[in-house]
PDB file of C-alpha atoms in Angstrom:
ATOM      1  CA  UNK L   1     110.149  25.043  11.563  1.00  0.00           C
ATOM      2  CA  UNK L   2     110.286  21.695   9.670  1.00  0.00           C
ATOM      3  CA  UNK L   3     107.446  20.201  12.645  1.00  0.00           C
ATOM      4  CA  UNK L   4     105.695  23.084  11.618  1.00  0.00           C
ATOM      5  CA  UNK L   5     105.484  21.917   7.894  1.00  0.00           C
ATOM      6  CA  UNK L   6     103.936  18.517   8.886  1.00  0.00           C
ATOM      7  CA  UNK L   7     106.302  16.351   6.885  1.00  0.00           C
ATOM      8  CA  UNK L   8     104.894  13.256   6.162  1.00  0.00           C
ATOM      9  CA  UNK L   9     106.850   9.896   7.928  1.00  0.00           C
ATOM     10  CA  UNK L  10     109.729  12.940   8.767  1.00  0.00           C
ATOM     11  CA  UNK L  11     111.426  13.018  12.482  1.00  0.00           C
ATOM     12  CA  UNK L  12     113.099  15.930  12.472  1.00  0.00           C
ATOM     13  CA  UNK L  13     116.311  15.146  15.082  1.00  0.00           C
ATOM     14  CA  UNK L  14     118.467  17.271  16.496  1.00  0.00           C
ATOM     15  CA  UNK L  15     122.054  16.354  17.178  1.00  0.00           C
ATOM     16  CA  UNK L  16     124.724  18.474  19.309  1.00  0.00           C
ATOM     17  CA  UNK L  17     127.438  17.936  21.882  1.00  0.00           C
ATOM     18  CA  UNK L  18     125.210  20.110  24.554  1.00  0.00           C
ATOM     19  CA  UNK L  19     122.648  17.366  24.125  1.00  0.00           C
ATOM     20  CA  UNK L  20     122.137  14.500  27.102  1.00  0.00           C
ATOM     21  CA  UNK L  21     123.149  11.237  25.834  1.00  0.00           C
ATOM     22  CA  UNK L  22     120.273   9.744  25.609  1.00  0.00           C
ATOM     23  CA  UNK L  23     118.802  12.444  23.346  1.00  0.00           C
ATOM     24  CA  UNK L  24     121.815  12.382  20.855  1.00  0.00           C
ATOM     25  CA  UNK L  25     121.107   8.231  20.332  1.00  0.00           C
ATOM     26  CA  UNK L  26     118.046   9.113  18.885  1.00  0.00           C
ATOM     27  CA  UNK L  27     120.060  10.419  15.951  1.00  0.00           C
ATOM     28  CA  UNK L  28     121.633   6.408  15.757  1.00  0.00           C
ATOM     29  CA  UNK L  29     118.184   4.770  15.687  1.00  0.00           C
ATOM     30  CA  UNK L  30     116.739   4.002  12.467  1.00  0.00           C
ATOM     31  CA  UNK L  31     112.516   4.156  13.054  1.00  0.00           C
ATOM     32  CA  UNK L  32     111.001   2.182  10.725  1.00  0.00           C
ATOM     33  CA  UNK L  33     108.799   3.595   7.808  1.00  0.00           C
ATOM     34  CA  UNK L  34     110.405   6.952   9.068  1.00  0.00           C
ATOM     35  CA  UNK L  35     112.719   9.441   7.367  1.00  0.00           C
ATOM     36  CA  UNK L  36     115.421  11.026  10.031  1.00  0.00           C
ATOM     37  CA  UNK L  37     116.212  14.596   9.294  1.00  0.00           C
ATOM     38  CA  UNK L  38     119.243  15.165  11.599  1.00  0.00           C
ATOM     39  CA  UNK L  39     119.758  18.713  12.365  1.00  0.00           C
ATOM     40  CA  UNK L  40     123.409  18.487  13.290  1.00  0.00           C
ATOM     41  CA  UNK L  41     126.116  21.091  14.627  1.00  0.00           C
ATOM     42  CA  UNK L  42     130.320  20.909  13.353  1.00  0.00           C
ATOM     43  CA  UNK L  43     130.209  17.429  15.847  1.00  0.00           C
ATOM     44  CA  UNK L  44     128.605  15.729  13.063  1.00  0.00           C
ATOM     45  CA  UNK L  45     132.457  16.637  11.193  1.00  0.00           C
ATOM     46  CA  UNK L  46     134.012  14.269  13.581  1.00  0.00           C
ATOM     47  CA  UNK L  47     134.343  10.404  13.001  1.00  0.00           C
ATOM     48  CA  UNK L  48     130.570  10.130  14.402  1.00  0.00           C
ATOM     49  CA  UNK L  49     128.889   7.154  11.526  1.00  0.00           C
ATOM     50  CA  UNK L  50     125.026   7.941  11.434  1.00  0.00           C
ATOM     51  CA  UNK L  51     123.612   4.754   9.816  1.00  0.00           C
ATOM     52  CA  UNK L  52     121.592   5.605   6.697  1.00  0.00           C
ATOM     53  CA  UNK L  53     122.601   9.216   6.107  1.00  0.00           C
ATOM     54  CA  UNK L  54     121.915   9.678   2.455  1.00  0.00           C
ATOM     55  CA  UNK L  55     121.912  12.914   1.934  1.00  0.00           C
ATOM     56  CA  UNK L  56     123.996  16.011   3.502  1.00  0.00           C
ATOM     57  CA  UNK L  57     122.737  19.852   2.947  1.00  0.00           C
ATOM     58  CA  UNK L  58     126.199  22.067   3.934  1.00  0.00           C
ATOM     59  CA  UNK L  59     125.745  25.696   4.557  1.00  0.00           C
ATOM     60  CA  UNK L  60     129.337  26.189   4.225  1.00  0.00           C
ATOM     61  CA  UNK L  61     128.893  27.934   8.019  1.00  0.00           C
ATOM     62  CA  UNK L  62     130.061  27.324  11.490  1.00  0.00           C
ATOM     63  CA  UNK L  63     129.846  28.926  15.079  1.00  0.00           C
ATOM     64  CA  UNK L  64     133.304  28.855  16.031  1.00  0.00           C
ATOM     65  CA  UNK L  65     134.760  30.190  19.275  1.00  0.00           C
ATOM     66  CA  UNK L  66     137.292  33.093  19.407  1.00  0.00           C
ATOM     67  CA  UNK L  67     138.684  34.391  22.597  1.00  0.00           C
ATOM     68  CA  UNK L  68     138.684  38.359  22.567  1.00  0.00           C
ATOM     69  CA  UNK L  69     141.951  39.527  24.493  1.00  0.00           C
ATOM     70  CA  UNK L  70     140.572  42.989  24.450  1.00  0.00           C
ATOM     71  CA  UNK L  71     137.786  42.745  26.345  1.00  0.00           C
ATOM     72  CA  UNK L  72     138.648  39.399  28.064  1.00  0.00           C
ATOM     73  CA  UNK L  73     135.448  37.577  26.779  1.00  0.00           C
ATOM     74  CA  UNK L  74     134.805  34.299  24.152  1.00  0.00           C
ATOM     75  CA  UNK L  75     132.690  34.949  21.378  1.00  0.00           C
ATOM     76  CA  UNK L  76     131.414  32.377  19.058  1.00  0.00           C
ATOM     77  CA  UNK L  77     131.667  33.501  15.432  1.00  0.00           C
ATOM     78  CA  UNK L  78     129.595  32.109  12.738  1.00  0.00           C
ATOM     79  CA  UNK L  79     132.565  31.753   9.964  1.00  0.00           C
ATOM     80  CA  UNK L  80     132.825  29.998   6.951  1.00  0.00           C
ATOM     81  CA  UNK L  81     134.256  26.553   7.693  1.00  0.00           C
ATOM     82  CA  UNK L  82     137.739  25.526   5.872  1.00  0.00           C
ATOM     83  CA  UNK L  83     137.736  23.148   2.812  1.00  0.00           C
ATOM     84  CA  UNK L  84     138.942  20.117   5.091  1.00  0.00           C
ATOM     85  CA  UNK L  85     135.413  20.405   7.196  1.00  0.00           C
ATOM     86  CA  UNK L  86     133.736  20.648   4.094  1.00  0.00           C
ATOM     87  CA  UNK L  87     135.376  17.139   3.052  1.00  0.00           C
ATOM     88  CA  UNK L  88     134.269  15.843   6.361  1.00  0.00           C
ATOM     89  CA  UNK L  89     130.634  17.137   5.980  1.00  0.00           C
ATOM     90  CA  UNK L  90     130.317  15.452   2.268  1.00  0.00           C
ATOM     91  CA  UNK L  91     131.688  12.285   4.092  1.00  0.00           C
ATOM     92  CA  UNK L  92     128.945  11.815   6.259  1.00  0.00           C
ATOM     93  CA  UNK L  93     126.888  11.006   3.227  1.00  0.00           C
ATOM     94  CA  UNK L  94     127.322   7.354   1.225  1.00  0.00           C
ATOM     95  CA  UNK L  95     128.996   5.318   4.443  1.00  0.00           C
ATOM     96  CA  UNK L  96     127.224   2.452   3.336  1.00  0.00           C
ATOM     97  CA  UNK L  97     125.944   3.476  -0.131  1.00  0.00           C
ATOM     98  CA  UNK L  98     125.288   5.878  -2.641  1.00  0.00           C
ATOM     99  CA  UNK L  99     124.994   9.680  -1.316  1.00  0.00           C
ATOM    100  CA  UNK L 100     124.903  13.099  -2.126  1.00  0.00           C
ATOM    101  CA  UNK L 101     126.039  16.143  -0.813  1.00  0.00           C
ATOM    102  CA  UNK L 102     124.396  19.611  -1.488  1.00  0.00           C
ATOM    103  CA  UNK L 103     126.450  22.395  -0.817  1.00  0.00           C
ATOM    104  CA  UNK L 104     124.437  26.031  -0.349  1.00  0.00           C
ATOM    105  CA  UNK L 105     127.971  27.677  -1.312  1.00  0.00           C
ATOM    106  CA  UNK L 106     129.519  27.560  -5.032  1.00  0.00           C
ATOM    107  CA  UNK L 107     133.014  26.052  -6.156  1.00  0.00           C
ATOM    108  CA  UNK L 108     134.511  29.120  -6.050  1.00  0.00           C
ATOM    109  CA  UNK L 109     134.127  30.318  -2.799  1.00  0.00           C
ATOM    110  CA  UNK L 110     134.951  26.973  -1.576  1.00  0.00           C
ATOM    111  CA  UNK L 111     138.588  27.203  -3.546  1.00  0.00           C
ATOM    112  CA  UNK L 112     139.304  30.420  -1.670  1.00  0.00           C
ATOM    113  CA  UNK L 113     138.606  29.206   1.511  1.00  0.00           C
ATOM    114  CA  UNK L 114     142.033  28.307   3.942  1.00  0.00           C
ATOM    115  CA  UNK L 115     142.319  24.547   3.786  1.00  0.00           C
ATOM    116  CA  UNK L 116     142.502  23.774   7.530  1.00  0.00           C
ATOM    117  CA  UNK L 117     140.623  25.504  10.690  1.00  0.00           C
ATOM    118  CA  UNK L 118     142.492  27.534  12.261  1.00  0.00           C
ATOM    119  CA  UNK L 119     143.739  25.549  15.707  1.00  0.00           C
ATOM    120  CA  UNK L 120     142.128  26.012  18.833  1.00  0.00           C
ATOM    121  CA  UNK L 121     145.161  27.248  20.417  1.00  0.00           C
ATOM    122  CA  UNK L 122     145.630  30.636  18.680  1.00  0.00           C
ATOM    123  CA  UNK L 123     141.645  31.414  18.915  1.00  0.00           C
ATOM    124  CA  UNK L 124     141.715  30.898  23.202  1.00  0.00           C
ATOM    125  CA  UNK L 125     142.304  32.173  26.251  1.00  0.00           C
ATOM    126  CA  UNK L 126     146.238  31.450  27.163  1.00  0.00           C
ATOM    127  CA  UNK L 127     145.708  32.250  30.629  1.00  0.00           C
ATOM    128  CA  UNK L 128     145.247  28.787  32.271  1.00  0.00           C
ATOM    129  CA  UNK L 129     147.889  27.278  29.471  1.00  0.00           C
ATOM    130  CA  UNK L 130     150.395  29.301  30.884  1.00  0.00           C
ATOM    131  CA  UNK L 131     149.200  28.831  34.565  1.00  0.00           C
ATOM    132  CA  UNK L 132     149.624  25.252  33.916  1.00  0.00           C
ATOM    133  CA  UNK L 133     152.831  25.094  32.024  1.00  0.00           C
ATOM    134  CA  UNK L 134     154.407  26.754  35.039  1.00  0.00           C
ATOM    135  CA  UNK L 135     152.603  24.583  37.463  1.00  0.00           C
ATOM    136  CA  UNK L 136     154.757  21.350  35.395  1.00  0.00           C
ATOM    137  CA  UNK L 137     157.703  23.630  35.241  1.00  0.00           C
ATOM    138  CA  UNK L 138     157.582  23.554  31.078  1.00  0.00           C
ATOM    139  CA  UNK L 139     158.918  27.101  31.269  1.00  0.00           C
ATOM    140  CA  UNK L 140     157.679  30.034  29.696  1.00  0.00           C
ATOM    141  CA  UNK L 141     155.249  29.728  26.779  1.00  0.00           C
ATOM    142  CA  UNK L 142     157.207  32.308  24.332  1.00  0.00           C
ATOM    143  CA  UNK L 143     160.188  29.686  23.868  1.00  0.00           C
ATOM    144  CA  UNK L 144     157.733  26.114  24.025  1.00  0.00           C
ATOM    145  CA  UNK L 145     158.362  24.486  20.650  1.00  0.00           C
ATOM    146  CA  UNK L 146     154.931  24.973  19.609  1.00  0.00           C
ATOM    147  CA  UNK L 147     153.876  23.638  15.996  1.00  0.00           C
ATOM    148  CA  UNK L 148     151.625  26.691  15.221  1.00  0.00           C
ATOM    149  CA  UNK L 149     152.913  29.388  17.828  1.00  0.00           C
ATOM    150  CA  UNK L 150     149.686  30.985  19.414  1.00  0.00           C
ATOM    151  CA  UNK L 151     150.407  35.143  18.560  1.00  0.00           C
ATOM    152  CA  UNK L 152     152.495  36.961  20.527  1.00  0.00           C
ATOM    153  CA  UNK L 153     149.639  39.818  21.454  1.00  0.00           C
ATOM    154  CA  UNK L 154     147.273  36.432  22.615  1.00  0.00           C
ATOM    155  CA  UNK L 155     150.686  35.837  25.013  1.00  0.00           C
ATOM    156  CA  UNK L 156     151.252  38.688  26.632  1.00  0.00           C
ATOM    157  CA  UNK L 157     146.886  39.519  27.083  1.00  0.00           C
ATOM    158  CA  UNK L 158     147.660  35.742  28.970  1.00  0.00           C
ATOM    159  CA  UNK L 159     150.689  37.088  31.004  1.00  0.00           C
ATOM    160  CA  UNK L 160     149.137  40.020  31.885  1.00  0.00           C
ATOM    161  CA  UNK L 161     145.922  38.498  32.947  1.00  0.00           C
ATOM    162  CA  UNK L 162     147.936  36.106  35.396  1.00  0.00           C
ATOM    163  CA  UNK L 163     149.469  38.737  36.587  1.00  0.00           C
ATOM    164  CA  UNK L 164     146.703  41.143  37.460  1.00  0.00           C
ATOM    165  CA  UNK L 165     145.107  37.587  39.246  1.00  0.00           C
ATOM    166  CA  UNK L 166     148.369  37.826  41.247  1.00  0.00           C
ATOM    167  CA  UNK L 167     148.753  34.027  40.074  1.00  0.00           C
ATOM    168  CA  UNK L 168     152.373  34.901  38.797  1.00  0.00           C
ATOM    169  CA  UNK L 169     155.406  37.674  39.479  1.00  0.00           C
ATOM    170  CA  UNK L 170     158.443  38.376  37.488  1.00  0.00           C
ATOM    171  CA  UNK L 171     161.443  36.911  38.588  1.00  0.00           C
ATOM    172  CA  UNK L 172     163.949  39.258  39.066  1.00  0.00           C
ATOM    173  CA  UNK L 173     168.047  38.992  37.123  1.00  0.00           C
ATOM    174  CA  UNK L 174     170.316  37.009  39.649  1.00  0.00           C
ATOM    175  CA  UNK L 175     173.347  38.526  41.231  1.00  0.00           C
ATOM    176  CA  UNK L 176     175.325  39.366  38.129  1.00  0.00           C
ATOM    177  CA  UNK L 177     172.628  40.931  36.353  1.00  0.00           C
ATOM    178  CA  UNK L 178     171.838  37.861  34.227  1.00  0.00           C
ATOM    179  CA  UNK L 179     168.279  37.330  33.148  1.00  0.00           C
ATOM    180  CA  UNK L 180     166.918  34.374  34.764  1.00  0.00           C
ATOM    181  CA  UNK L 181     165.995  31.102  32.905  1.00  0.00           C
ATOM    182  CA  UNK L 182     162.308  31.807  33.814  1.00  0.00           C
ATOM    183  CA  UNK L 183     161.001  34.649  33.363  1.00  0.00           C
ATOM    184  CA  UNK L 184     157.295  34.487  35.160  1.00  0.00           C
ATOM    185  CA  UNK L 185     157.090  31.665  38.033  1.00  0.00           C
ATOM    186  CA  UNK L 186     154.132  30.845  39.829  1.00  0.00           C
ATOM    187  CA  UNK L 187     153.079  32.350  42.994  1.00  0.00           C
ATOM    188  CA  UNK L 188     151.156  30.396  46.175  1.00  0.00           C
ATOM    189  CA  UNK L 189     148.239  31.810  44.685  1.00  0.00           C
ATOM    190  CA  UNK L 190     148.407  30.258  41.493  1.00  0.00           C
ATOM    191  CA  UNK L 191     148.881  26.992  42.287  1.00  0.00           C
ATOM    192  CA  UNK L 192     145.557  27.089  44.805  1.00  0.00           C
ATOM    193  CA  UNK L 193     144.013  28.463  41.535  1.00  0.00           C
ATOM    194  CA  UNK L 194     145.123  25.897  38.807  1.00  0.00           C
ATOM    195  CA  UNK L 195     144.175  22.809  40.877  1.00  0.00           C
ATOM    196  CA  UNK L 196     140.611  24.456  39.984  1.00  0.00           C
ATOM    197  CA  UNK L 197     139.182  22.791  36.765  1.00  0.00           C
ATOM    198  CA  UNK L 198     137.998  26.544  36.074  1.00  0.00           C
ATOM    199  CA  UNK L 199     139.394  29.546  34.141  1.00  0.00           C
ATOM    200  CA  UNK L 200     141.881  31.570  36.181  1.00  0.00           C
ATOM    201  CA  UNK L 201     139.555  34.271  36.646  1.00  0.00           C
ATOM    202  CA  UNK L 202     136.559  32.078  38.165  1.00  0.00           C
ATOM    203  CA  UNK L 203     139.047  30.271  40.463  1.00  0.00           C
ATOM    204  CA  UNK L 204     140.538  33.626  41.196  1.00  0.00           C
ATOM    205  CA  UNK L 205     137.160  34.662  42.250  1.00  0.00           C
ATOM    206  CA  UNK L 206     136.177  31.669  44.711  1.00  0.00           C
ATOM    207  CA  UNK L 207     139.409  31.602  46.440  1.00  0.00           C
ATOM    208  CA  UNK L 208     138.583  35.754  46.895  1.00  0.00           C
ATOM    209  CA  UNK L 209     135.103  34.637  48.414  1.00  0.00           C
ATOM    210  CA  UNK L 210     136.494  32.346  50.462  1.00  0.00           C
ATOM    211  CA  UNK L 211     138.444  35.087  52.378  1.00  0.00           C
ATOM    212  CA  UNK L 212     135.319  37.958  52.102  1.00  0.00           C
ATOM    213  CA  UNK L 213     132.809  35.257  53.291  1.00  0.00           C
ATOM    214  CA  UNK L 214     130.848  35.418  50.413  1.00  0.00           C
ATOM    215  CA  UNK L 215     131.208  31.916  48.747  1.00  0.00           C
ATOM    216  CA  UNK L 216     127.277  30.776  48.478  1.00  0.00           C
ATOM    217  CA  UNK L 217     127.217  33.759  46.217  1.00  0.00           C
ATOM    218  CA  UNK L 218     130.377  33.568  44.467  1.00  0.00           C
ATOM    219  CA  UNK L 219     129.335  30.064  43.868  1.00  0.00           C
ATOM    220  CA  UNK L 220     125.971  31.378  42.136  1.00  0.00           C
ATOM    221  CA  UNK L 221     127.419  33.370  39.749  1.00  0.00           C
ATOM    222  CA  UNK L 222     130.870  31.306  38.823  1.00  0.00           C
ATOM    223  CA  UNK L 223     128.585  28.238  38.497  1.00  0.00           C
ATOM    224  CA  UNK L 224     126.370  31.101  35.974  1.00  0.00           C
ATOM    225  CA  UNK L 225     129.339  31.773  34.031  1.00  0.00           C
ATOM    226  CA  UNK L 226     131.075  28.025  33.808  1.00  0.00           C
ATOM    227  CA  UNK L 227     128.360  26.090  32.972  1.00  0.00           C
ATOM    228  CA  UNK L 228     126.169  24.807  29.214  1.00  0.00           C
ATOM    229  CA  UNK L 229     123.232  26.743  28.202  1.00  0.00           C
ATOM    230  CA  UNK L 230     121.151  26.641  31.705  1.00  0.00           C
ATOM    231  CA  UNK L 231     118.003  26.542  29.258  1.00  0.00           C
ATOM    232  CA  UNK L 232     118.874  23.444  27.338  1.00  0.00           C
ATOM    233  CA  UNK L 233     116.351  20.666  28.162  1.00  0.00           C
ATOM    234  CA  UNK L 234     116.411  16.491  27.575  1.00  0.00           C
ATOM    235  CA  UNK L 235     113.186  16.085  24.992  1.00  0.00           C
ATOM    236  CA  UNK L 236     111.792  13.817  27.164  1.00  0.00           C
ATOM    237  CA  UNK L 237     111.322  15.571  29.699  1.00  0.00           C
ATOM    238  CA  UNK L 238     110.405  18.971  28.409  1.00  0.00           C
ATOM    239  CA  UNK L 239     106.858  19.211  30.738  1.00  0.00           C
ATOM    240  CA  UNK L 240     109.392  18.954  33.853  1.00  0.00           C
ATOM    241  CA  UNK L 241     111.939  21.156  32.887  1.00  0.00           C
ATOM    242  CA  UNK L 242     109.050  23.861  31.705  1.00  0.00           C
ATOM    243  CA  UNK L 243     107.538  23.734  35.433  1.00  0.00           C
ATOM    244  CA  UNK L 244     111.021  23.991  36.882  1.00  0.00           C
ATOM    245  CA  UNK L 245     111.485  27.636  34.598  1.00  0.00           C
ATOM    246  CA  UNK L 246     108.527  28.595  35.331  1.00  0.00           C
ATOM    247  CA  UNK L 247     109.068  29.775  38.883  1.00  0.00           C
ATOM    248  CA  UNK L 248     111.990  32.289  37.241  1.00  0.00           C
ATOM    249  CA  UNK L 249     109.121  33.783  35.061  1.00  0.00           C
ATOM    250  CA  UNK L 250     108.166  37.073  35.405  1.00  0.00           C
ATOM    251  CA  UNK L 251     105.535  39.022  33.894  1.00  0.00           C
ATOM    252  CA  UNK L 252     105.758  41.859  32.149  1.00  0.00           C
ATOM    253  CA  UNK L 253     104.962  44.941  33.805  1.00  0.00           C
ATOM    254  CA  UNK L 254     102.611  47.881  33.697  1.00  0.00           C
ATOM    255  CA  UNK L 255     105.220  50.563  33.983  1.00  0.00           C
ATOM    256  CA  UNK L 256     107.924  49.031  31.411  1.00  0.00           C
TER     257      UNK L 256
END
């Protein structure tokens, strides 16, 4: 939209963790007799210093990434952000001078907003956490002295996932009837699964493959689900990647 308007001296820049490398330095580089506008995701809320940032527009609005333990997927919400990433979005303005910070949201609704982001883990998947945490024998997650204890219904959605993966069993009360100091422990299975840098149910799914003979097309659609945003391209080299996509084009046909 904004290369659209023809801005005079203005580079519009994108800037996003997805990016390559090479295309998120452009964001660092100062052109001269050029304006930067830097297009920027929540990574700009880390400790990231862009050199002669003198203004910051906030829409008070961030895609943030909530695991559904209903239907077993991750969603990413666009939420309002908390008032401590609203301090770190005004900070990215005035590093090295004077700068303001526009914010598209009024005082108010700032005020009512919670004052920290909810942590990461009671919004995810438990699954692998618990996979692993048996793996290290840490015990079971329900008793782990956790800061901010995930909820319990995110715990038991992670138990019973494990279980369905047959990655875990219940151990049964010794002799005497007592419960045992464990109550999950980790099957064969599980531990061929968590030396996988996947989720439990991809890893679950290629070791499955490996024993139907079907891994070249496991491996087609695990790598589909695992990886970034198969359409994201390096700016540079947006001729390449459009010849490379263009071979998955199809055109539209008479009958649809």
């Amino acid at each position: 939209t904004l290369e659209g308007r023809a801005l005079p001296n203005c580079v519009p820049i994108p800037l996003m963790a997805s990016l390559p490398a090479a295309d998120q330095r452009r964001a660092f580089t100062m052109a001269p007799g050029k304006r930067r506008i830097i297009l920027s995701t929540n990574v700009a809320e880390t400790s990231v210093t862009i050199p002669g940032i003198r203004y910051v527009i906030d829409s008070g609005l961030a895609r943030i990434s909530r695991y559904n333990h209903r239907a077993h997927v991750k969603r990413l919400h666009i939420e309002p952000i908390a008032q401590a990433s609203a301090e770190q979005r005004k900070g990215r303005c005035g590093r090295i001078g004077p700068g303001i910070c526009m914010r598209l949201y009024s005082e108010e609704d700032l005020l009512k907003r919670p004052q920290y982001t909810e942590p990461e883990i009671r919004r995810t998947s438990l699954a692998g956490l618990i996979l692993s945490m048996l793996d290290w024998s840490l015990g079971d997650l329900d008793t782990f002295p956790f800061v901010q204890p995930p909820a319990s219904s995110m715990i038991r959605e992670g138990y019973k996932e494990l279980l369905e993966l047959q990655a875990i069993r219940e151990n049964a009360p010794d002799r005497d009837g007592k419960p045992p100091a464990c109550r999950y422990s980790i099957t064969p299975l599980g531990r061929d699964i968590v030396r996988l840098p996947l989720e439990p149910r991809l890893s679950r799914m290629l070791l499955a493959a490996e024993n139907e003979h079907c891994m070249r097309d496991a491996l087609t659609v695990v790598s589909a689900l695992s990886c970034e945003d198969p359409l994201t391209r390096p700016v540079d080299k947006s001729d390449e990647a459009d010849k490379c996509h263009a071979k998955f084009k199809t055109e539209k046909s008479d009958f649809a």
